Coordinates of C-alpha atoms in Angstrom, one line a residue:
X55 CA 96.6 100.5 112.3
X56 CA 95.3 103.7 111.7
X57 CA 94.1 106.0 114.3
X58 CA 90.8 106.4 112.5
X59 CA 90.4 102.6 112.7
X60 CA 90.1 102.9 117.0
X61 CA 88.1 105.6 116.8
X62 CA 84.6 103.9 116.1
X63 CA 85.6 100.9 118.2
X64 CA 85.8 99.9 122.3
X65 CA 88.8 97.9 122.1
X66 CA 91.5 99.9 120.4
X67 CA 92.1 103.3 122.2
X68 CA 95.2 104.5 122.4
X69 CA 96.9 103.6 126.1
X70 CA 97.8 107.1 127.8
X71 CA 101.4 108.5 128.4
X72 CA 103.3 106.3 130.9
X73 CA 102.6 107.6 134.4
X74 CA 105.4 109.7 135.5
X75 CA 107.9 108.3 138.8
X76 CA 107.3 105.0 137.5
X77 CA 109.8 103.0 139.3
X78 CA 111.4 100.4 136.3
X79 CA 110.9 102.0 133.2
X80 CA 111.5 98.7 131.7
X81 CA 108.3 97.3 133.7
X82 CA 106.7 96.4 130.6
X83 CA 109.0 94.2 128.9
X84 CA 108.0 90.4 128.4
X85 CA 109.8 88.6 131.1
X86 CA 109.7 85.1 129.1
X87 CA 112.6 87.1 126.7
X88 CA 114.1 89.6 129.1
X89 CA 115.9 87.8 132.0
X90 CA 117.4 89.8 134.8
X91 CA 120.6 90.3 133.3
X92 CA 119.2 91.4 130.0
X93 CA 117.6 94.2 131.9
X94 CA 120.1 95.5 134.4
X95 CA 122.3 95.8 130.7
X96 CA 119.1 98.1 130.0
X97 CA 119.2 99.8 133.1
X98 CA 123.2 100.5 132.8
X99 CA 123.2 103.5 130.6
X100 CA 125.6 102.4 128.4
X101 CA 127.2 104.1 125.4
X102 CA 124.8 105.3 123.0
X103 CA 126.9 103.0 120.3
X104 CA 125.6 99.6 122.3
X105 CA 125.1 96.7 120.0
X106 CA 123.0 93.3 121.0
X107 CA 125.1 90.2 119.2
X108 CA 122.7 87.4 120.0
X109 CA 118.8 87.3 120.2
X110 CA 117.7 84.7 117.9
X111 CA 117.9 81.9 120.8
X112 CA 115.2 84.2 122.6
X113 CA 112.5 84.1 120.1
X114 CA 112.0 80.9 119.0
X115 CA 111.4 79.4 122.4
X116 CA 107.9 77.3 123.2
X117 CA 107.3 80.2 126.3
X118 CA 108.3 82.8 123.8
X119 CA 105.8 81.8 121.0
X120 CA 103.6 81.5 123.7
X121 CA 103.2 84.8 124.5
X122 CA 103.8 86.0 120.9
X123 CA 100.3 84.5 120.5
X124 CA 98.7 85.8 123.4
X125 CA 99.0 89.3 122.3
X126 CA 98.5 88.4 118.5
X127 CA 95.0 86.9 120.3
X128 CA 93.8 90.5 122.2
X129 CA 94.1 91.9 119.0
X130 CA 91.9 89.6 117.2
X131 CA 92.3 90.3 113.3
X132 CA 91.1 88.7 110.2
X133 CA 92.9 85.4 108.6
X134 CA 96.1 85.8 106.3
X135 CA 96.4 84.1 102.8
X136 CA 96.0 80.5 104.4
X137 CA 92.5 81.1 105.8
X138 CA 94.0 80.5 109.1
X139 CA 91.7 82.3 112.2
X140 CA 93.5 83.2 115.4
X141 CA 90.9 80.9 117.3
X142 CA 91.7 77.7 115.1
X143 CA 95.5 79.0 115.5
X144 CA 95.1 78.7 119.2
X145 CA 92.9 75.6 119.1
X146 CA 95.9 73.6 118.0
X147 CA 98.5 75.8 119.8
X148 CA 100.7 73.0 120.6
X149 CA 101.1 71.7 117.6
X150 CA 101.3 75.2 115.6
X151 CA 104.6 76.3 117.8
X152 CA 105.8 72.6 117.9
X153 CA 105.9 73.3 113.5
X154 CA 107.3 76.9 114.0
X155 CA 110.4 75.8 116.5
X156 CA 111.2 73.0 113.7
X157 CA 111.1 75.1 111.2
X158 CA 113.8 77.8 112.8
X159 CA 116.3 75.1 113.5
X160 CA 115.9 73.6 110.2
X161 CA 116.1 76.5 108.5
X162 CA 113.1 76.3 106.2
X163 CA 110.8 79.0 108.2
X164 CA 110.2 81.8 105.7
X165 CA 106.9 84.6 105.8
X166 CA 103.7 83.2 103.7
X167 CA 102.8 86.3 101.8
X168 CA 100.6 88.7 103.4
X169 CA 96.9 89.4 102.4
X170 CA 96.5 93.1 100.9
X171 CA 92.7 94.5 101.9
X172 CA 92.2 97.9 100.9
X173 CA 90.2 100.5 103.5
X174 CA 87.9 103.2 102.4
X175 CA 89.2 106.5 103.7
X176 CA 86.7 108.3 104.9
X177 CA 85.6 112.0 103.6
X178 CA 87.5 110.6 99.9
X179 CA 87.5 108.2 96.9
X180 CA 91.1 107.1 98.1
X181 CA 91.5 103.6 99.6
X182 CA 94.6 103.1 101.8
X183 CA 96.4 99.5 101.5
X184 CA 96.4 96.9 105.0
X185 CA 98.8 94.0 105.0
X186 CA 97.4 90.8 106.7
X187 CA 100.3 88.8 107.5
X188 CA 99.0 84.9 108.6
X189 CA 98.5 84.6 112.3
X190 CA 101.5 81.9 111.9
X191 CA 103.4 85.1 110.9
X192 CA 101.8 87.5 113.2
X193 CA 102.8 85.8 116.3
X194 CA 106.7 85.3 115.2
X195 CA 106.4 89.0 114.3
X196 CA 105.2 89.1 118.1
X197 CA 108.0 87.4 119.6
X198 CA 110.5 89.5 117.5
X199 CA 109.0 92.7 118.7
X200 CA 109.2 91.4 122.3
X201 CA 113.1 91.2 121.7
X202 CA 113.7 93.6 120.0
X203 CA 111.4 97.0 121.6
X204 CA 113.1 97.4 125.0
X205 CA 116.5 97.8 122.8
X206 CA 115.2 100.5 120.2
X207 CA 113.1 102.2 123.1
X208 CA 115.6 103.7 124.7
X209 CA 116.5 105.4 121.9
X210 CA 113.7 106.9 120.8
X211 CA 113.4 110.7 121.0
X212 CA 110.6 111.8 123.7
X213 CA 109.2 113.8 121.2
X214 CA 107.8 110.6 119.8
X215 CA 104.4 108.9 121.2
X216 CA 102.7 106.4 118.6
X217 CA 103.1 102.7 119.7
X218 CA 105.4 102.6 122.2
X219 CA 104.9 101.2 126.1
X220 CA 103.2 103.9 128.3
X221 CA 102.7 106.6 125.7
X222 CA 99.5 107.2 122.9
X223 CA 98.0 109.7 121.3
X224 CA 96.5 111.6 124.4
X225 CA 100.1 112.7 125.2
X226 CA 100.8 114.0 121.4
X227 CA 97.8 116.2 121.9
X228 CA 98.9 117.1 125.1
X229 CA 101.9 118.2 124.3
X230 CA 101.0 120.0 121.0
X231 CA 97.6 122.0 122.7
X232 CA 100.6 123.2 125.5
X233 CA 103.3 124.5 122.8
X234 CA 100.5 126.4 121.3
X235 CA 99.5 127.5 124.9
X236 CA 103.4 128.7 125.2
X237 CA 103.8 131.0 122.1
X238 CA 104.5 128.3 119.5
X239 CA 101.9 129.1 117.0
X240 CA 103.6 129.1 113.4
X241 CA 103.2 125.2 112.9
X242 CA 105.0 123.1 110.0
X243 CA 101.8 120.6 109.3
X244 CA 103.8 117.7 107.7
X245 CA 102.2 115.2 105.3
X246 CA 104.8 111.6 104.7
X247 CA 103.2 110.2 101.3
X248 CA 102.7 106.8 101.8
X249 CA 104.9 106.2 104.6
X250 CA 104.3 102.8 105.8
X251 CA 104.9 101.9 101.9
X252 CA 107.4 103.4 101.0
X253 CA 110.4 102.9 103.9
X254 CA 113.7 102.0 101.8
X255 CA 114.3 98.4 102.6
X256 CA 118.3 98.4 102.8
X257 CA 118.0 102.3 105.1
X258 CA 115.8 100.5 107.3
X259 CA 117.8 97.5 108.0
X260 CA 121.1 99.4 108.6
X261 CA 118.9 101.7 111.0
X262 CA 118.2 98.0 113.1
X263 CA 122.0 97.3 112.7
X264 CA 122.8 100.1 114.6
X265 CA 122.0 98.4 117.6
X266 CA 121.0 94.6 116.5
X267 CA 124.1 92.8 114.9
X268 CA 122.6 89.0 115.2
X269 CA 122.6 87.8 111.6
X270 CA 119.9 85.7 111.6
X271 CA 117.5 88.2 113.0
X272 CA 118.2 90.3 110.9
X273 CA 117.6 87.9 107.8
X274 CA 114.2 87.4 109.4
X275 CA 113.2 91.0 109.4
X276 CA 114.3 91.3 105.8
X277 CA 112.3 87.9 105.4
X278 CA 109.2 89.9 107.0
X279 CA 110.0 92.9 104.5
X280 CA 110.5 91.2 101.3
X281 CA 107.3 88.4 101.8
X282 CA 105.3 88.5 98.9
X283 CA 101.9 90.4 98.9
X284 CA 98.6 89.0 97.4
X285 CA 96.2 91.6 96.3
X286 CA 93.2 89.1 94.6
X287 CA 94.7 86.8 92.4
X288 CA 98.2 89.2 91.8
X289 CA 100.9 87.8 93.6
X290 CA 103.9 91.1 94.0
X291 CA 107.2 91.3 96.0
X292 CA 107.8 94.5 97.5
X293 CA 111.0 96.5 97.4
X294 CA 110.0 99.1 99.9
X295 CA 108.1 99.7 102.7
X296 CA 106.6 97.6 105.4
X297 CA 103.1 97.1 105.5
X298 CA 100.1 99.2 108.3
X299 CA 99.0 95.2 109.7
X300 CA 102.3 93.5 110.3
X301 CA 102.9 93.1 114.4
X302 CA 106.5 94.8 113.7
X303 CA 105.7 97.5 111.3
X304 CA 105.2 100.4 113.8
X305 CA 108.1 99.5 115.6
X306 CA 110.1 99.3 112.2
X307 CA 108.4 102.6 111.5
X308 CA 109.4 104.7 114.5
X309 CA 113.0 103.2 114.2
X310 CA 113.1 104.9 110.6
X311 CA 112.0 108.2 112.1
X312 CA 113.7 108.1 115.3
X313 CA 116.8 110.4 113.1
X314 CA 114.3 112.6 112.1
X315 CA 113.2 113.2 115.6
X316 CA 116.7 113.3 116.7
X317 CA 117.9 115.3 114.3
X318 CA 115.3 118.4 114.7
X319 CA 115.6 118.1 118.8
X320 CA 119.3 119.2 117.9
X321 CA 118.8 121.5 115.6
X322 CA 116.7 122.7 119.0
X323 CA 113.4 122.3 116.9
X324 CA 109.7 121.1 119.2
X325 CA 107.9 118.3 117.0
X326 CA 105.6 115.9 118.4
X327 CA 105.1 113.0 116.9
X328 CA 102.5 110.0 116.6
X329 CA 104.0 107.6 113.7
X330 CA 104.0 109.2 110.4
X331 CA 101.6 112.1 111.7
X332 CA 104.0 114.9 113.1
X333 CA 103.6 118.4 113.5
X334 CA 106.8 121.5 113.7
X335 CA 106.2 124.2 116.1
X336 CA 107.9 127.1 115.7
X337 CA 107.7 130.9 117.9
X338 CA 107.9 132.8 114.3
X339 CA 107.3 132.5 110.7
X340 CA 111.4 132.5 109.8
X341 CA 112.1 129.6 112.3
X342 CA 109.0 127.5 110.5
X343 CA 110.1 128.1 107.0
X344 CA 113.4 127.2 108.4
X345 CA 112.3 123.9 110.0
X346 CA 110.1 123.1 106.6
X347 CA 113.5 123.5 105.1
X348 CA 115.2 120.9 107.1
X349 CA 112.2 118.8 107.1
X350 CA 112.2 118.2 104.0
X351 CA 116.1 117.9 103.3
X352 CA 116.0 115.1 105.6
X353 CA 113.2 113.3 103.8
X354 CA 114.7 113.7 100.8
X355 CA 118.1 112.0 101.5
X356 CA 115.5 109.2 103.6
X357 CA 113.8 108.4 100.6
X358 CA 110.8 109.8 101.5
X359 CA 108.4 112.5 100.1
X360 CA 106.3 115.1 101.5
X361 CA 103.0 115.4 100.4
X362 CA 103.1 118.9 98.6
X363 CA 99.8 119.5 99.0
X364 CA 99.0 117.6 102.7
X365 CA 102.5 120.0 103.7
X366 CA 102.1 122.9 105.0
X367 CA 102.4 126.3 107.5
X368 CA 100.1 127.3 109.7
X369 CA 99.8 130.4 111.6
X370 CA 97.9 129.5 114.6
X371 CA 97.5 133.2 115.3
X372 CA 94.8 133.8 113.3
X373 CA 91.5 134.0 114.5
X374 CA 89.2 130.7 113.7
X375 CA 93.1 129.2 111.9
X376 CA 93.7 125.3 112.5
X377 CA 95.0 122.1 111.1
X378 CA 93.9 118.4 112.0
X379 CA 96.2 116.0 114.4
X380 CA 95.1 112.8 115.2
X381 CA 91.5 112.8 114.6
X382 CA 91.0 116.1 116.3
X383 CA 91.0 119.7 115.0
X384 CA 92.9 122.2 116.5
X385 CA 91.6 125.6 116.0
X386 CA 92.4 129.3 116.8
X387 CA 89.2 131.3 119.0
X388 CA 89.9 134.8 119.5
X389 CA 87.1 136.7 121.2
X390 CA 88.1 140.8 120.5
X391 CA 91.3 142.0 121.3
X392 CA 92.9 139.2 123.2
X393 CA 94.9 136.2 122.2
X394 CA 91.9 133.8 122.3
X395 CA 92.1 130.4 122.7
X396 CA 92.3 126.6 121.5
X397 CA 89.6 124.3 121.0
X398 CA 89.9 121.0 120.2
X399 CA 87.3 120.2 117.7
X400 CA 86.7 117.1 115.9
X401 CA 88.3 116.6 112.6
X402 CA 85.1 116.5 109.5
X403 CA 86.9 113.0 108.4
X404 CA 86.8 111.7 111.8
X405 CA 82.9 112.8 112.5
X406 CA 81.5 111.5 109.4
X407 CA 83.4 108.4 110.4
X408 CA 81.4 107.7 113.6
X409 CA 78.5 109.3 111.6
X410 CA 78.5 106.6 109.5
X411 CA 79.1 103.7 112.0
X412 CA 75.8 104.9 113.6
X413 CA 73.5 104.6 110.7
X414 CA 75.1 101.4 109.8
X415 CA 73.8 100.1 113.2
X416 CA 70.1 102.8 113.1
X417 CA 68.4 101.2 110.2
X418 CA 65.1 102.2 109.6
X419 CA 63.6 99.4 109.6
X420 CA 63.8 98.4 113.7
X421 CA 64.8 94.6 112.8
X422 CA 66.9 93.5 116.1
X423 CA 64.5 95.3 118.4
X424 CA 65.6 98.9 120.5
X425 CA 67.3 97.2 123.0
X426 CA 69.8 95.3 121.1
X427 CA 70.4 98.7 119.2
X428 CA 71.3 100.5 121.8
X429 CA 73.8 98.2 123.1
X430 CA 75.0 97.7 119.7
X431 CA 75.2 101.6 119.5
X432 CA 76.8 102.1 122.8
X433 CA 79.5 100.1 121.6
X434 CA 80.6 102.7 119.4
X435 CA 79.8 105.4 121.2
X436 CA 82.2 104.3 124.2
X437 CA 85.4 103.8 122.4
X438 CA 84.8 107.3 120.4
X439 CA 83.9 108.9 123.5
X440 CA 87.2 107.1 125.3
X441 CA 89.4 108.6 122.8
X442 CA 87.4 112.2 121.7
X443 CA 86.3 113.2 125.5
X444 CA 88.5 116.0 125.1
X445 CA 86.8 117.7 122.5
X446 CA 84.6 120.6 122.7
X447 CA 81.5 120.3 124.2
X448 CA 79.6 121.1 121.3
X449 CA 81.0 117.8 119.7
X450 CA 79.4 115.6 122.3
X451 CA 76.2 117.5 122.5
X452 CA 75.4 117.5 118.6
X453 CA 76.4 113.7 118.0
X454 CA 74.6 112.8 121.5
X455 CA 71.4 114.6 119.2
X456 CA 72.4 112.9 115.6
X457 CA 72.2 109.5 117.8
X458 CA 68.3 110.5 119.4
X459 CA 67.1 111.5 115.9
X460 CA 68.3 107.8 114.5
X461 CA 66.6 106.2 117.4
X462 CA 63.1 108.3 117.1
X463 CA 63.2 108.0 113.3
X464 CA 63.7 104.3 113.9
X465 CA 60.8 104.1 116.6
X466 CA 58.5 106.4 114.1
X467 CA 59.0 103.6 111.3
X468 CA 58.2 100.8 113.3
X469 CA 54.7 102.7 115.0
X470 CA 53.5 103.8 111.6
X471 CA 54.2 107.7 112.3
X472 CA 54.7 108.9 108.7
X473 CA 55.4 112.7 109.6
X474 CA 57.7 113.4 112.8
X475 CA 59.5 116.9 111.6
X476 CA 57.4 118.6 114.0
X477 CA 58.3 117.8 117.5
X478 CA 56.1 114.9 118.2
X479 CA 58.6 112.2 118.0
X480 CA 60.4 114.2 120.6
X481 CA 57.9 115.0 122.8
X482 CA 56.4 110.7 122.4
X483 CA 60.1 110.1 123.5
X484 CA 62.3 112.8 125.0
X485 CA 65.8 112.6 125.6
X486 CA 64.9 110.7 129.4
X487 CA 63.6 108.1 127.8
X488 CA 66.4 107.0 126.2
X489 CA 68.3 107.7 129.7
X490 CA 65.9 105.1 131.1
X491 CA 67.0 102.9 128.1
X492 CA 70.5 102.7 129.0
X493 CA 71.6 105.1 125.9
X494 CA 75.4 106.1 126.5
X495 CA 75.4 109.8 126.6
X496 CA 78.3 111.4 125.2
X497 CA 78.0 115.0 126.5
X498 CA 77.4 113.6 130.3
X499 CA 80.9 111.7 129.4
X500 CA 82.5 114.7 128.5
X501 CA 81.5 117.3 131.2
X502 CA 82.4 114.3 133.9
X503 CA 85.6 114.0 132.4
X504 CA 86.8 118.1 132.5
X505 CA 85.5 117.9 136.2
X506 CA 88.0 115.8 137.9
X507 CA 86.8 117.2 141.7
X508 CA 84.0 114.4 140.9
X509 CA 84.2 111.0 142.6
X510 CA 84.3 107.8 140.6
X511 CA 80.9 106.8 141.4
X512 CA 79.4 110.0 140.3
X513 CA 80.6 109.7 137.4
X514 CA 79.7 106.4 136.6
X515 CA 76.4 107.3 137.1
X516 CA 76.3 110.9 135.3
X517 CA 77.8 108.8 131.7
X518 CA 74.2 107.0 131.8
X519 CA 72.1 109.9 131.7
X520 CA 72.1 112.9 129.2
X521 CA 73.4 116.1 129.7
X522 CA 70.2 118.0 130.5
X523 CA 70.6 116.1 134.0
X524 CA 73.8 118.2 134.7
X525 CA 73.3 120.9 132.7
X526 CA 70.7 122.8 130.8
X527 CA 70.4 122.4 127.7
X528 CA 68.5 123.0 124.5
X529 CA 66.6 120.0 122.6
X530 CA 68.5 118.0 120.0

């Protein structure tokens, strides 16, 4: 999934970095796969050269399945190439991982080909490529990434944050804002050219037996990587990559990567890292054309390519310079003589994403009545505002006025007013009166959030109102 996809929805934010002193960092791991002494083999440190022998026995299990499901189900998701939903998967659940255990010991369970549905990128013509596995495949996929996560998570680099227990985007940004805080401001701005598609098959799979030697998992992942893909009628087998929708593709993803990330921490290199989105920072020009150099050497011999023109250097010394990570903008704000600052702006692609997803629910013509607008609006604006309540203020207060103008163009259309440009939709229904209406304000959000001396409840109650009730502002 890509970030952009969470960024106009409530139910797919990125979780936050893992709390630090947690107690078990293996906390997380599915217990119906991880027994006791599974974990304290975690726990051991062992040589960085540890290989698992046998997992196969832990996935196919009725509990396992089980729970493969349950997560498949909180992601929801359309049907694959069968027509199968998740709810009629789950409404004959017994008899669904009753077929699936039969199969394994059989040997006759193989992948059904997954469903390719291609995604308008926003701000372009381009359309990027989504694999929809069936959900019969989705929650196998599931079980395997139960087994197999805590094993390849202790080996990932901590410079890497996308899909993995306890870490999300947030932390990325986090981490990238603070080595531009410190002095690193000549940034390598890498571009992967269709990552998720084009992942060598046999590289990846001697990556997994680095630490996985179990024969028959492994067959299964290269079942998972080789399953046919239907695109309309055209039926194609792939012989690379592993496709953005399969339940194990991030994992297989970051487990590609993880040399990268390995390799520049010991060339002494900072990256940060969320996926295929990464960024170099360097202290001086040299050092960046340096780690550009060795960035792309190692993609090269990966069989991967940089986009030439996505790829580039940035000198985040320069007044009003930036480059986009993860939906935001980064940018350079020197006032006079001193160093300046950074703000965190909203990438264009990103705001004429939730631009769009708030005319498609502000028609014109008022058919489902205000009320059921707004809610239908506040939807939206919740899960951008869960992820974007970082940004500059200014990004909150202008979409919190692009949201008003929809609603009083709306409310002009359905009383007959014909000419509004002139204040009097404003002044027939000011910013309050949307308060009153329940209208999530995004602004009020924001300034609750960046003022953490204010108690829960206050801030429950500030997100419901506009800004003009904690600050003055002017009239969007």
């Amino acid at each position: 999934m890509s970030l952009d996809d969470a960024l106009v929805g409530s139910a797919s934010v990125p979780a936050g970095d893992r709390p630090p002193g947690e107690a078990d960092p293996y906390g997380w791991v599915e217990r119906v796969v991880w027994t006791e002494p599974m974990l304290e083999r975690l726990r051991g440190g062992v040589g960085k050269d540890e290989v698992w022998y046998s997992l196969h026995d832990k996935i196919f299990r009725e509990e396992v399945l089980r729970a493969g499901y349950a997560r498949v189900a909180r992601n929801g998701g359309a049907a694959g190439v069968d027509g199968v939903t998740v709810e009629r998967f789950g409404a004959r659940l017994d008899e669904e991982i009753g077929r699936l255990i039969a199969a394994w010991r059989a040997g006759t369970y193989r992948p059904q080909a997954v469903r390719r549905a291609w995604i308008a990128k926003p701000g372009s013509d381009e359309r990027r490529p989504l694999g929809i596995p069936t959900v019969r495949d989705r929650v196998v996929q599931a079980a395997l990434v139960m087994a197999l996560e805590p094993i390849f998570e202790r080996t990932f680099h901590p410079c890497s944050h996308g899909f993995r227990p306890g870490r999300g985007a947030q932390g990325a940004l986090q981490a990238v804002v603070g080595h531009l805080n410190a002095g690193r401001c000549h940034v390598v701005d890498a571009d992967l050219k269709s990552y998720f598609d084009s992942i060598p098959h046999e590289r990846l799979l001697r990556a997994v037996r680095r630490r996985v030697a179990d024969g028959r998992v492994l067959e299964l992942i290269g079942a998972f990587l080789t399953a046919g893909v239907l695109d309309g009628d055209d039926l194609s087998e792939p012989e690379s990559g592993s496709p953005q929708g399969g339940v194990i593709s991030p994992l297989l993803a970051n487990i590609y990567l993880n040399d990268l990330d390995h390799t520049l921490g010991e060339a002494g290199l900072v990256m940060e890292r969320y996926a295929d989105d990464f960024v170099v920072l360097c202290a001086t020009p040299e050092d960046a054309q340096a780690a550009l150099a060795r960035v792309q050497s190692w993609t090269a011999a990966a069989g991967l390519t940089l986009h030439p023109q996505k790829t580039r250097i940035v000198d985040m010394t320069q007044h009003r310079a930036s480059f986009d990570f993860l939906g935001y903008r980064l940018q350079r704000q020197r006032d006079g003589d001193d160093r300046g600052r950074i703000l965190r702006l909203v990438r264009p692609k990103s705001l004429e994403r939730i631009h769009d997803a708030i005319r498609e629910r502000t028609p014109r013509c008022l058919g489902i009545g205000l009320t059921a607008t707004i809610t239908a609006v506040n939807s939206v604006l919740r899960g951008w505002s869960a992820y974007f309540r970082s940004a500059h203020r200014t990004m909150h207060h202008e979409l919190d006025g692009f949201v008003r103008r929809r609603l009083r163009s709306m409310l002009c259309k359905a009383n007959g007013i014909h000419s509004w440009g002139n204040g009097d939709a404003h002044r027939r229904w000011p910013n309050a009166s949307f308060d009153g209406m329940g209208l999530f304000a995004l602004e009020a959000a924001h300034l609750a959030h960046i003022q953490p001396h204010r108690g829960n409840s206050d801030r429950r109650a500030v997100c419901g109102k506009s800004a003009r009730t904690v600050r003055r502002e002017g009239r969007p």
